[in-house]
Coordinates of C-alpha atoms and ligand atoms in Angstrom, one line a residue:
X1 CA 78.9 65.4 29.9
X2 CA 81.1 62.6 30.0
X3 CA 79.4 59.5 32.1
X4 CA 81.6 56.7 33.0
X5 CA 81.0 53.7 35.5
X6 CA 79.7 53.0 38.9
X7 CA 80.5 52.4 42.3
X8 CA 81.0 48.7 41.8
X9 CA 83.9 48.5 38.9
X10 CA 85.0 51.4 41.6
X11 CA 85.1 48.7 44.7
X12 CA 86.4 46.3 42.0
X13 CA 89.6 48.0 41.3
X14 CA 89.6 51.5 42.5
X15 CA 92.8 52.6 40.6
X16 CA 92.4 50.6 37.3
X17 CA 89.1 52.3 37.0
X18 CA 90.2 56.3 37.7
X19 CA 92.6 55.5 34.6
X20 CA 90.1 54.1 32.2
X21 CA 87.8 57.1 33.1
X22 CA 90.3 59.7 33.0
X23 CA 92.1 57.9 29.7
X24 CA 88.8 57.6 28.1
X25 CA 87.7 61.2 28.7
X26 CA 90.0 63.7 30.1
X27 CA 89.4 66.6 32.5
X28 CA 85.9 66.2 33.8
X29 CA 84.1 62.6 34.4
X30 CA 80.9 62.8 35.7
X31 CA 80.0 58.7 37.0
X32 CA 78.3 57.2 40.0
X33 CA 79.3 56.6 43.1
X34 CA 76.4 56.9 45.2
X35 CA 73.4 59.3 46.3
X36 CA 74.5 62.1 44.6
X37 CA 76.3 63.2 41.0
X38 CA 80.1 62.4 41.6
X39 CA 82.8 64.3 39.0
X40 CA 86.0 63.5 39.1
X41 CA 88.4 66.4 38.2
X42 CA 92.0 65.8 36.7
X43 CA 93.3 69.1 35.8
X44 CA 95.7 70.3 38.1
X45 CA 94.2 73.6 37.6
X46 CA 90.5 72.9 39.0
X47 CA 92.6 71.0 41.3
X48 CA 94.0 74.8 42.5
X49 CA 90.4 76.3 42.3
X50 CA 88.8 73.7 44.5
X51 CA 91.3 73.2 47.1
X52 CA 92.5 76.9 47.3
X53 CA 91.5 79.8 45.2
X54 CA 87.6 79.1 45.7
X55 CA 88.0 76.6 48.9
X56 CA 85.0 78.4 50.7
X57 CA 82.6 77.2 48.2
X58 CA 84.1 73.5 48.1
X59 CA 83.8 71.7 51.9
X60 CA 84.6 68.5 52.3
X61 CA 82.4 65.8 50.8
X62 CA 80.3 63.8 53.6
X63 CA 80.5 60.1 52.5
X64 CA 78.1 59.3 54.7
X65 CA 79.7 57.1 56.5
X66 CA 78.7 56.4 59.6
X67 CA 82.2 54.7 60.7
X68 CA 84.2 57.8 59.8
X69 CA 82.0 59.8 62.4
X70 CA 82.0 56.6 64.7
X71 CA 86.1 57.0 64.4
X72 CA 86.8 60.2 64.1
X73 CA 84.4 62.2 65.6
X74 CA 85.0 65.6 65.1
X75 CA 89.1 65.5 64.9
X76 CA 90.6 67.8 63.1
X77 CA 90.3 66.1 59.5
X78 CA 86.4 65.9 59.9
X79 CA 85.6 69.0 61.4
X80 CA 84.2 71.8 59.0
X81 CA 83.6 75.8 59.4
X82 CA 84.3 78.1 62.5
X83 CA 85.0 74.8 64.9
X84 CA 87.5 73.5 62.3
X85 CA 89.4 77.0 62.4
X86 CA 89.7 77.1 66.0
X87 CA 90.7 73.7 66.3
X88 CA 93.4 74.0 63.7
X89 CA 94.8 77.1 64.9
X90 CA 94.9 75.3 68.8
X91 CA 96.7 72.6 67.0
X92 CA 99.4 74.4 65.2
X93 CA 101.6 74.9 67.9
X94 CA 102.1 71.5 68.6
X95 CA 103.2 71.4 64.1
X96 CA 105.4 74.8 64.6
X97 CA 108.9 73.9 62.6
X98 CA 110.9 74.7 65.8
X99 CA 108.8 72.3 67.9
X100 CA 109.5 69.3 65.2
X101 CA 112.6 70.1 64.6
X102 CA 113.3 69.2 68.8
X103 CA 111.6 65.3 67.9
X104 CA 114.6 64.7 65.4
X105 CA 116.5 63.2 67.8
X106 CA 113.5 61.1 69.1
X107 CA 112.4 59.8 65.5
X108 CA 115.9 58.7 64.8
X109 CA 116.4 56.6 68.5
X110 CA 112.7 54.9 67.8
X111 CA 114.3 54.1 64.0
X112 CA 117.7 53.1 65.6
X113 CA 115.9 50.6 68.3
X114 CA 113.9 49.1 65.8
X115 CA 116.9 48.4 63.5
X116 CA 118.6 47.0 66.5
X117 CA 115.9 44.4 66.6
X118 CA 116.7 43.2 63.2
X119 CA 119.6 40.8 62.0
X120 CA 121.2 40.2 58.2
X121 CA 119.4 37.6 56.6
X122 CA 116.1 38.6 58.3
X123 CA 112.4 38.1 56.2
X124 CA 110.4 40.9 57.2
X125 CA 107.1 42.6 55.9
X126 CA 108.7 46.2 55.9
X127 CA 104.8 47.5 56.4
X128 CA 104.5 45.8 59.7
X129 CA 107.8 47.5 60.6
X130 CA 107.5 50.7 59.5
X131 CA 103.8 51.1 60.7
X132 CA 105.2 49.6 64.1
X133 CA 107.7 52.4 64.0
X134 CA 105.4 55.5 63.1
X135 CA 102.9 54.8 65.9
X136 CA 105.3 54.8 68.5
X137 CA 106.8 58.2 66.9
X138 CA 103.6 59.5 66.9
X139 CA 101.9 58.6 69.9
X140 CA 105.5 60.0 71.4
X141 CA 105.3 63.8 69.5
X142 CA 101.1 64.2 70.0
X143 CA 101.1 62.3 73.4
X144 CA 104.7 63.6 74.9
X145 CA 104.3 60.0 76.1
X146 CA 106.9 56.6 75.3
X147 CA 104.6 53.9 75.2
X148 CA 105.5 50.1 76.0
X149 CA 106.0 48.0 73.3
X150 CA 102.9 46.3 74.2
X151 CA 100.8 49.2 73.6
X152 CA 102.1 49.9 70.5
X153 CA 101.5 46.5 69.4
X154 CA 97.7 46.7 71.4
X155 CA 97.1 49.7 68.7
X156 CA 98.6 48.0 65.7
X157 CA 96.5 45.6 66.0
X158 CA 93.2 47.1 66.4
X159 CA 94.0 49.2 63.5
X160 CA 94.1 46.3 61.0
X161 CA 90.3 45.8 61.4
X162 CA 89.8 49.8 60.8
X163 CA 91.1 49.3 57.6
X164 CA 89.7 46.3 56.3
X165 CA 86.3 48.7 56.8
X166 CA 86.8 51.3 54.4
X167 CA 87.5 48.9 51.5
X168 CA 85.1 49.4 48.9
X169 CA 83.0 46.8 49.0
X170 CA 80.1 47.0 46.6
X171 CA 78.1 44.3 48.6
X172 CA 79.1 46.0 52.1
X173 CA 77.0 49.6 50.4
X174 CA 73.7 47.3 50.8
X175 CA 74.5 46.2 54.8
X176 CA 73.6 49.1 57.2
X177 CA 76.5 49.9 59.5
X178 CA 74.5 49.1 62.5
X179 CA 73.9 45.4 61.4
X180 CA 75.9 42.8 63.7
X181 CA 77.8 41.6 60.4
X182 CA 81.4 40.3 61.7
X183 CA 82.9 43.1 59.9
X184 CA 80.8 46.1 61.3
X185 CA 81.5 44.4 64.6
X186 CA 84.8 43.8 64.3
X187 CA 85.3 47.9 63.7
X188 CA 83.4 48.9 66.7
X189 CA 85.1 46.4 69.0
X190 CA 88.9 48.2 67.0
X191 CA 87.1 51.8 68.0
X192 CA 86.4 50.8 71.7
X193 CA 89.6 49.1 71.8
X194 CA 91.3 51.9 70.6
X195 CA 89.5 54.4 72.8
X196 CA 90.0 52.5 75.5
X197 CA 93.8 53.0 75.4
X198 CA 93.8 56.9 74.4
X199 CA 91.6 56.9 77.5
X200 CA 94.6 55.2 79.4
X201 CA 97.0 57.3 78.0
X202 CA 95.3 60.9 78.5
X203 CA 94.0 59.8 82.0
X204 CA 98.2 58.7 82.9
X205 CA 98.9 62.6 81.9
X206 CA 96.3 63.9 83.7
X207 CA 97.2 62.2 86.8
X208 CA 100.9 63.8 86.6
X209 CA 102.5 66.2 89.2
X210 CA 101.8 69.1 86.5
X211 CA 98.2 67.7 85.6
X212 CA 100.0 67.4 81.9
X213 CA 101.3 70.6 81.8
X214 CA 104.4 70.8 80.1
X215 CA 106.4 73.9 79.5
X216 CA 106.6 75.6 75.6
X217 CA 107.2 73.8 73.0
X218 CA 104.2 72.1 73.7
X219 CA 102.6 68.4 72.7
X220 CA 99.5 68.4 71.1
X221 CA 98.0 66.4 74.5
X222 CA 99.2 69.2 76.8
X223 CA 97.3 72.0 74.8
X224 CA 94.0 69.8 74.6
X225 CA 94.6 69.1 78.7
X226 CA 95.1 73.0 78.8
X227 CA 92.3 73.6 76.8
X228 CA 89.9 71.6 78.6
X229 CA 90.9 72.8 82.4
X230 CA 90.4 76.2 80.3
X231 CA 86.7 74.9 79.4
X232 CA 87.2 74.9 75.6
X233 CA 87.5 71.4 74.9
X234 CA 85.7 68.3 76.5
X235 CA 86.4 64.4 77.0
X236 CA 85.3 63.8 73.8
X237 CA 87.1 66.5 71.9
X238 CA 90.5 65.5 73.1
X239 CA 89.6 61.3 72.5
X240 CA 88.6 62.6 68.8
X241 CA 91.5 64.8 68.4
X242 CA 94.1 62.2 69.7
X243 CA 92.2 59.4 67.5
X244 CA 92.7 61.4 64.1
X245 CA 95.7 62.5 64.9
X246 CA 97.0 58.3 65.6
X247 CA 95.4 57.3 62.3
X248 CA 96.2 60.4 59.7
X249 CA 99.5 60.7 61.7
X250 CA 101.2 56.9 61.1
X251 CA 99.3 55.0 58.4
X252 CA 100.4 57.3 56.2
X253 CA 103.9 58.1 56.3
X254 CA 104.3 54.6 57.2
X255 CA 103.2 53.8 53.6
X256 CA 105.1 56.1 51.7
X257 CA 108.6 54.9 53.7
X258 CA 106.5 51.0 52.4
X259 CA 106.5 52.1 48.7
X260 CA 109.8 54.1 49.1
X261 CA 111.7 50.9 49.7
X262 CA 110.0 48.9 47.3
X263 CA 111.4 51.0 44.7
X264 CA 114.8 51.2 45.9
X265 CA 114.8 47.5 46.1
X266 CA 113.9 47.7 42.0
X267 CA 116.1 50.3 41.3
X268 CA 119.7 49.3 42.5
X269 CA 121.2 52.7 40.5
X270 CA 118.9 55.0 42.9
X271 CA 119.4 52.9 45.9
X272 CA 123.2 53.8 45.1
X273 CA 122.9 57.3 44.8
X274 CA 121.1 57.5 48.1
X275 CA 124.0 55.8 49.9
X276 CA 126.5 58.2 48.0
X277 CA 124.5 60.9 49.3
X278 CA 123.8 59.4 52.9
X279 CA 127.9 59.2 52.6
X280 CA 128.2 62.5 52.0
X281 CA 125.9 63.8 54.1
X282 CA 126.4 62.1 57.0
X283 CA 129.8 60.8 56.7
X284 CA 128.7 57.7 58.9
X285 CA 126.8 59.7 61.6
X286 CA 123.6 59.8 63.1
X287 CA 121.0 62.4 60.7
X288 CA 120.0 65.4 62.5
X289 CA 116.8 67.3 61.4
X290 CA 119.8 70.4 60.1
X291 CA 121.6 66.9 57.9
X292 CA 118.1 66.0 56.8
X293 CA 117.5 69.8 54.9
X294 CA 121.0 69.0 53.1
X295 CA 119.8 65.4 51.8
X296 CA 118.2 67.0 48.3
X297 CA 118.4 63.5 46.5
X298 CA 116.8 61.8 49.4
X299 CA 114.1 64.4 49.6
X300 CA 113.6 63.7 45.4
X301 CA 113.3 59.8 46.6
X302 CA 110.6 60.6 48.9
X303 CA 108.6 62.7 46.6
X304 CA 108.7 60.6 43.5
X305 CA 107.8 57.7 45.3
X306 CA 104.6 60.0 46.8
X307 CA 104.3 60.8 42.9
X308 CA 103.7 57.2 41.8
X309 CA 101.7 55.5 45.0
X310 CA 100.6 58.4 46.7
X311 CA 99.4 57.0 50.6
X312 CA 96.2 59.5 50.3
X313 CA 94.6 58.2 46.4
X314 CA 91.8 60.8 45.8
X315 CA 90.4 63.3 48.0
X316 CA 86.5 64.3 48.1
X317 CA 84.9 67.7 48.1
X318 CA 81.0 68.6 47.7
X319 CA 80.1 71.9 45.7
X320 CA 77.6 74.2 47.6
X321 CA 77.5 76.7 44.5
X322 CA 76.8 75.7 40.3
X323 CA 80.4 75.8 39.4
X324 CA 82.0 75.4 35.7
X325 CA 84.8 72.8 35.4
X326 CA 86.5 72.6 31.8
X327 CA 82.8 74.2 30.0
X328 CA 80.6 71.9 31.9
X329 CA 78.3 72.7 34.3
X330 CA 78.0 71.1 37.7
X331 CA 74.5 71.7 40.1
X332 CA 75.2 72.7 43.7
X333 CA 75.4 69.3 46.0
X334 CA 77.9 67.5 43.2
X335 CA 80.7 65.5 44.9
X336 CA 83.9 66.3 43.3
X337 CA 86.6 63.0 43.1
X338 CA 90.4 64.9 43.4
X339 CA 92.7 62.2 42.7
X340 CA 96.2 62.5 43.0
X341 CA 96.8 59.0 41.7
X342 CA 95.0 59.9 38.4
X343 CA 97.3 63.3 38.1
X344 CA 100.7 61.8 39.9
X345 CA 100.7 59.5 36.8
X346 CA 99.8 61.3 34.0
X347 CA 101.9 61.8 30.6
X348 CA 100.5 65.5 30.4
X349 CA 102.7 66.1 33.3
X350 CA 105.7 63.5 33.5
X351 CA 107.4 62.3 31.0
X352 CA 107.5 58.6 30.8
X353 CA 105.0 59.0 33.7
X354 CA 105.0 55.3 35.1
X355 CA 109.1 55.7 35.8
X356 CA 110.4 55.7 38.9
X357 CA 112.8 58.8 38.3
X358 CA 113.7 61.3 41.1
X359 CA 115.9 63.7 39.0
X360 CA 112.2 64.9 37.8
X361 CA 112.0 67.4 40.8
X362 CA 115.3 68.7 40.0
X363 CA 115.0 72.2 39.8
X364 CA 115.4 72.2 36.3
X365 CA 113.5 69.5 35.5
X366 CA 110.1 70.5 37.8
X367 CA 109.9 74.4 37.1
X368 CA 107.2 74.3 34.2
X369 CA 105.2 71.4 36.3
X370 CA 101.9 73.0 37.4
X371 CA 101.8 72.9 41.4
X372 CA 98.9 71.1 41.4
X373 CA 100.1 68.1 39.1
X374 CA 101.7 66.6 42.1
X375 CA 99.7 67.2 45.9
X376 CA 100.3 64.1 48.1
X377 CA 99.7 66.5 51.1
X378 CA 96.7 67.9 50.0
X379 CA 96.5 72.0 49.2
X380 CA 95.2 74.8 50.5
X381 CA 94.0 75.8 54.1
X382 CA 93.3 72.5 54.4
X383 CA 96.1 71.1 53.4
X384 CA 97.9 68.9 55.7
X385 CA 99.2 69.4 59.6
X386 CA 102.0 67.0 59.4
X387 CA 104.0 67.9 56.5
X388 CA 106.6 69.1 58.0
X389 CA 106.5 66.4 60.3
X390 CA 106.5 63.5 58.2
X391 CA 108.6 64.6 55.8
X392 CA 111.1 64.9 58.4
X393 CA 110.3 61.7 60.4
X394 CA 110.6 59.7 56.5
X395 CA 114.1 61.6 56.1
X396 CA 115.6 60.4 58.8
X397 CA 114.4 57.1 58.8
X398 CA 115.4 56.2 55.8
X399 CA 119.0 58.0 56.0
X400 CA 119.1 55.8 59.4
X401 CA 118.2 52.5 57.6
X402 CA 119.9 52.9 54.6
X403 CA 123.3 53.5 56.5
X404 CA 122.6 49.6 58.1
X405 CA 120.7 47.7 55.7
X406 CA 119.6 47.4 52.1
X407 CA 116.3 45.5 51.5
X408 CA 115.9 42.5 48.9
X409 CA 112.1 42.5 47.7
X410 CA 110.7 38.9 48.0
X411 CA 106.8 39.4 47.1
X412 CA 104.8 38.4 44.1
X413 CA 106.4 40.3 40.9
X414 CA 102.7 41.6 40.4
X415 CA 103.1 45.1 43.1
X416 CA 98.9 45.1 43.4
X417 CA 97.7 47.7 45.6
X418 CA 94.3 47.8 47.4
X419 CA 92.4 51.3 47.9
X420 CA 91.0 51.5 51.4
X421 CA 91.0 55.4 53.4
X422 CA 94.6 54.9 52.1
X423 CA 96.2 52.9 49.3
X424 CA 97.7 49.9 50.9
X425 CA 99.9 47.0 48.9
X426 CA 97.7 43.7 48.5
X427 CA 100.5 41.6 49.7
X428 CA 102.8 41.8 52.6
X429 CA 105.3 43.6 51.2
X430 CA 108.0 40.8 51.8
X431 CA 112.0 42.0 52.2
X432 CA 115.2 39.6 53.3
X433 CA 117.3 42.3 55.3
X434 CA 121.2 42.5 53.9
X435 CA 123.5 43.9 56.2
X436 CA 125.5 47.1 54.5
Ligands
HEM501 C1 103.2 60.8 54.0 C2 102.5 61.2 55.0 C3 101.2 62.0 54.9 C4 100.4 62.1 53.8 C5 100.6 61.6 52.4 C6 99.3 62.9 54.3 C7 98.2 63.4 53.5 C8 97.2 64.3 53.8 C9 96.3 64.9 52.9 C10 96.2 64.6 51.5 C11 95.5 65.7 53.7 C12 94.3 66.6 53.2 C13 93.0 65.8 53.2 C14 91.9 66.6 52.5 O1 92.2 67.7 52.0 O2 90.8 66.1 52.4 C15 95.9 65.6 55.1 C16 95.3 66.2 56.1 C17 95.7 66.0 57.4 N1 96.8 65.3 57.9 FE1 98.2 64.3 56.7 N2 99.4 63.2 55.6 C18 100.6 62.6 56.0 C19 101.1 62.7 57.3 C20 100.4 63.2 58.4 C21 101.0 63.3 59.7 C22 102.3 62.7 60.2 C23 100.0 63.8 60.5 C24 100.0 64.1 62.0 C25 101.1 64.2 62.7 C26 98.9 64.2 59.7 C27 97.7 64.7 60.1 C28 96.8 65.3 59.2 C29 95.6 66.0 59.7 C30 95.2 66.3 61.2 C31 94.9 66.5 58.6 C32 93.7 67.4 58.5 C33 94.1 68.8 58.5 C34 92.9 69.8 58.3 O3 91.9 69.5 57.7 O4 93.1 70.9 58.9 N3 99.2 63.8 58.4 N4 97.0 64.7 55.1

C-alpha cells in the first residue's frame, strides 16, 4: 500500500501536497492525517462507487471537529441517516427549478445595485464584492427577507474569523478547541455573533401578520416556521438549518464568480468571446433566468473555472464495510480523501490539464470524460442543494457585470491559494474596474 506524508506537509500546503501524493503514486494513497488510516482516492471511478453506486456504505467522515458541530449543528450538510432524509426532502421545495427560476430577477437587481456602487477606475478586492453580493442573495431566497446593508456587512464580518479556523494548522491539532486561545475565541464570539442575527431575523418573520407564512413557492424559512408550529422542527433546528444554509450557500459561489474573473482578466481572448456571447444573447438587456439557459459559452466559463480552483477541494467519507479500491484493501473505519482538485487537474483526463480552456466541455470535446473526472458539486444523493441555484445566481452575475465592466488584475503574479472548509486565494484578489 502506497504511504505518503502527514497531516503537517498537509497544513503546510494542502494542494502542493495532494499532487506530489497522487503524482508519486496514482489511484490509491494511503497517508496520515489523524486518528484513523486516511486514503485518498483519485479515480473518478471509486469516485462513482463511493459517492453513488455504494453511498450507503460510505457516510460522511466525522473530522472530529468540535467547531463544525459548534457551527453547524445538525444543518443539512452535517446531518446523517433517516434525519438527514427528512430534512432534505423538507428542504427541497424551497431548491425546486420553478421556485429559483422566480429569484432571477432578484439576483440580477442585488448584482445591478452593487455595480451601481462602483465607478471606472475603481481598486477593488472582487472577493469582498462578490461575497458581499452572495449573502445578501442568499439570506433574500432562504430568508424571503432583504436585509440592510448593515446586516450584510454585520455577517461578513463575523464570517472572516470562521474561516481563519478551519485552516490546517498543524500546531492548532495540539490546542483543544475549548482552550481560551484568541483563535478558538474569536470563532465562538463569530458563532454567537452570527446566531445572534439569524435569531433577529427568524424572530422579525415570526412576528409577521402571517406568523411567516408565505403562500407556494415557498422560502426555505417559511417551511422550517411551518414545520415547527407543525412540531417537527425546534429553535435549534431552524438556527442550524439557516446557519448552513448562509455558509455552504455564499462562500462558495462567491469563490467561483472570484476565480472566474481572475481568469478572464488573464485570458483577454475568452473574456472576448463572453462579451460576443453576452451580445448576442442579450443584445444589451437585463439576463433572465430563460437568457441564462441560452448562454452555453458562459456556462463552459463557469465550469472550467470550477475545473481548475474548484471552491469545495476534497471531500471526506469514512468506510463502515472492508472495501477494495484499485486491488487494495481498506479495514472498516478508513477515512477516504475525494479530491476534486487532484482529479479537476489531472492529464489522464484533460489535455494540457493546467489550461484555462472552456471549449473542453464542448459537446464534442467532453463526451469520452468520465463523469466523475470533474464533480465541483459533489455526486450522488448527497450531492449538492444549490446547484441549480448557484449556477444560476453565477450566470447572471456575470452576464450583468460583464455588460458594465471588465476587470484588470492588480495582485502578486504568484495566484497562491489557501485551503480552509473552502479554497480561498492567499491574497486579496486585487482588480482596477474599466468601464465597457
Ligand atoms: C459554486 C457553488 C457551490 C459549490 C462548489 C458547492 C459544492 C458543494 C459540494 C461539493 C457539496 C457536497 C458535499 C459532500 O458531499 O460532502 C455540497 C453540498 C451542499 N451544498 Fe453546495 N455548493 C455550492 C453552492 C451552494 C449553494 C448556493 C447552496 C445553498 C443555497 C448550497 C448548499 C449546500 C447544502 C445544504 C449541501 C448539503 C446537501 C446534503 O448533504 O444533502 N451549496 N455543495
Amino acid at each position: 500500500m502506497p504511504f505518503f506524508g502527514n497531516s503537517r506537509q498537509y497544513a503546510d500546503d494542502p494542494f502542493a501536497f495532494m499532487d506530489a501524493c497522487a503524482d508519486a503514486y496514482g489511484d490509491v494513497v494511503q497517508f496520515d492525517l489523524g486518528p484513523q488510516p486516511l486514503y485518498m482516492l483519485t479515480n473518478p471511478r471509486d469516485i462513482e462507487r463511493v459517492l453513488v453506486s455504494e453511498s450507503t456504505a460510505f457516510p460522511k467522515l466525522d473530522l472530529g471537529d468540535d467547531a463544525v458541530d459548534q457551527l453547524l449543528g445538525d444543518g443539512l450538510l452535517m446531518s446523517e441517516g433517516e434525519a438527514w432524509k427528512q430534512q432534505r426532502q423538507r428542504a427541497n421545495p424551497a431548491f425546486h427549478s420553478q421556485r429559483i427560476n422566480t429569484l432571477a430577477g432578484m439576483m440580477t437587481d442585488h448584482t445591478e445595485a452593487l455595480v451601481a456602487d462602483w465607478s471606472p477606475g475603481d481598486r477593488i478586492d472582487i472577493h469582498v464584492e462578490m461575497a458581499r453580493l452572495t449573502v445578501r442573495i442568499i439570506v433574500t431566497a432562504m430568508f424571503g427577507t432583504d436585509i440592510e446593508p448593515e446586516r450584510v456587512e454585520a455577517i461578513q464580518r463575523h464570517l472572516q474569523p470562521l474561516g481563519a479556523r478551519f485552516e490546517p494548522d498543524p500546531l492548532g491539532q495540539l490546542v483543544p478547541d475549548w482552550a481560551p486561545t484568541p483563535k478558538n475565541r474569536a470563532f465562538t464570539a463569530a458563532v454567537e455573533a452570527l446566531e445572534a442575527i439569524i435569531d433577529d431575523i427568524v424572530a422579525e418573520r415570526r412576528g409577521t401578520a402571517t406568523g411567516g407564512d408565505r403562500d407556494e413557492p415557498m422560502d426555505l424559512l417559511s417551511i422550517l416556521l411551518r414545520a415547527q408550529r407543525h412540531g417537527e422542527a425546534t429553535e435549534t433546528d431552524i438556527r442550524d438549518e439557516m446557519m448552513t444554509m448562509l455558509l455552504a450557500g455564499h462562500d462558495t459561489t462567491a469563490l467561483s464568480l472570484t476565480y472566474t474573473w481572475y481568469l478572464l482578466s488573464q485570458h483577454p481572448e475568452v473574456e472576448q468571446r463572453v462579451h460576443a456571447e453576452l451580445g448576442d444573447v442579450l443584445d444589451g438587456e437585463r439576463p433572465t433566468a430563460a437568457d441564462s439557459r441560452q448562454l452555453d459559452y458562459v456556462t463552459n466559463v463557469l465550469n472550467e473555472a470550477m475545473r481548475l480552483y474548484p471552491p469545495v477541494y476534497t471531500l471526506f467519507r469514512e468506510s463502515t464495510v472492508d472495501a477494495e479500491f484499485g486491488g487494495y484493501r481498506l479495514p472498516a473505519g478508513s477515512g477516504l480523501m475525494l479530491p476534486q482538485w487532484v482529479i479537476h487537474r489531472s492529464g489522464r483526463w484533460y489535455d494540457a490539464p493546467k489550461q484555462f480552456d472552456p471549449d473542453r466541455w464542448n459537446a464534442e470535446r467532453s463526451a469520452d470524460r468520465p463523469r466523475f473526472a470533474f464533480f465541483p458539486f459533489g455526486g450522488g444523493p448527497r450531492h449538492c442543494i444549490g446547484k441549480q441555484f448557484s449556477m444560476l445566481e453565477a450566470t447572471l452575475i456575470l452576464a450583468t457585470v460583464a455588460q458594465e465592466y471588465t476587470m484588470e488584475y492588480l495582485g502578486p503574479d504568484e495566484f497562491e491559494l489557501r485551503g480552509s472548509l473552502t479554497m480561498h486565494p492567499e491574497e486579496p484578489v486585487a482588480m482596477r474596474l474599466h468601464k465597457r
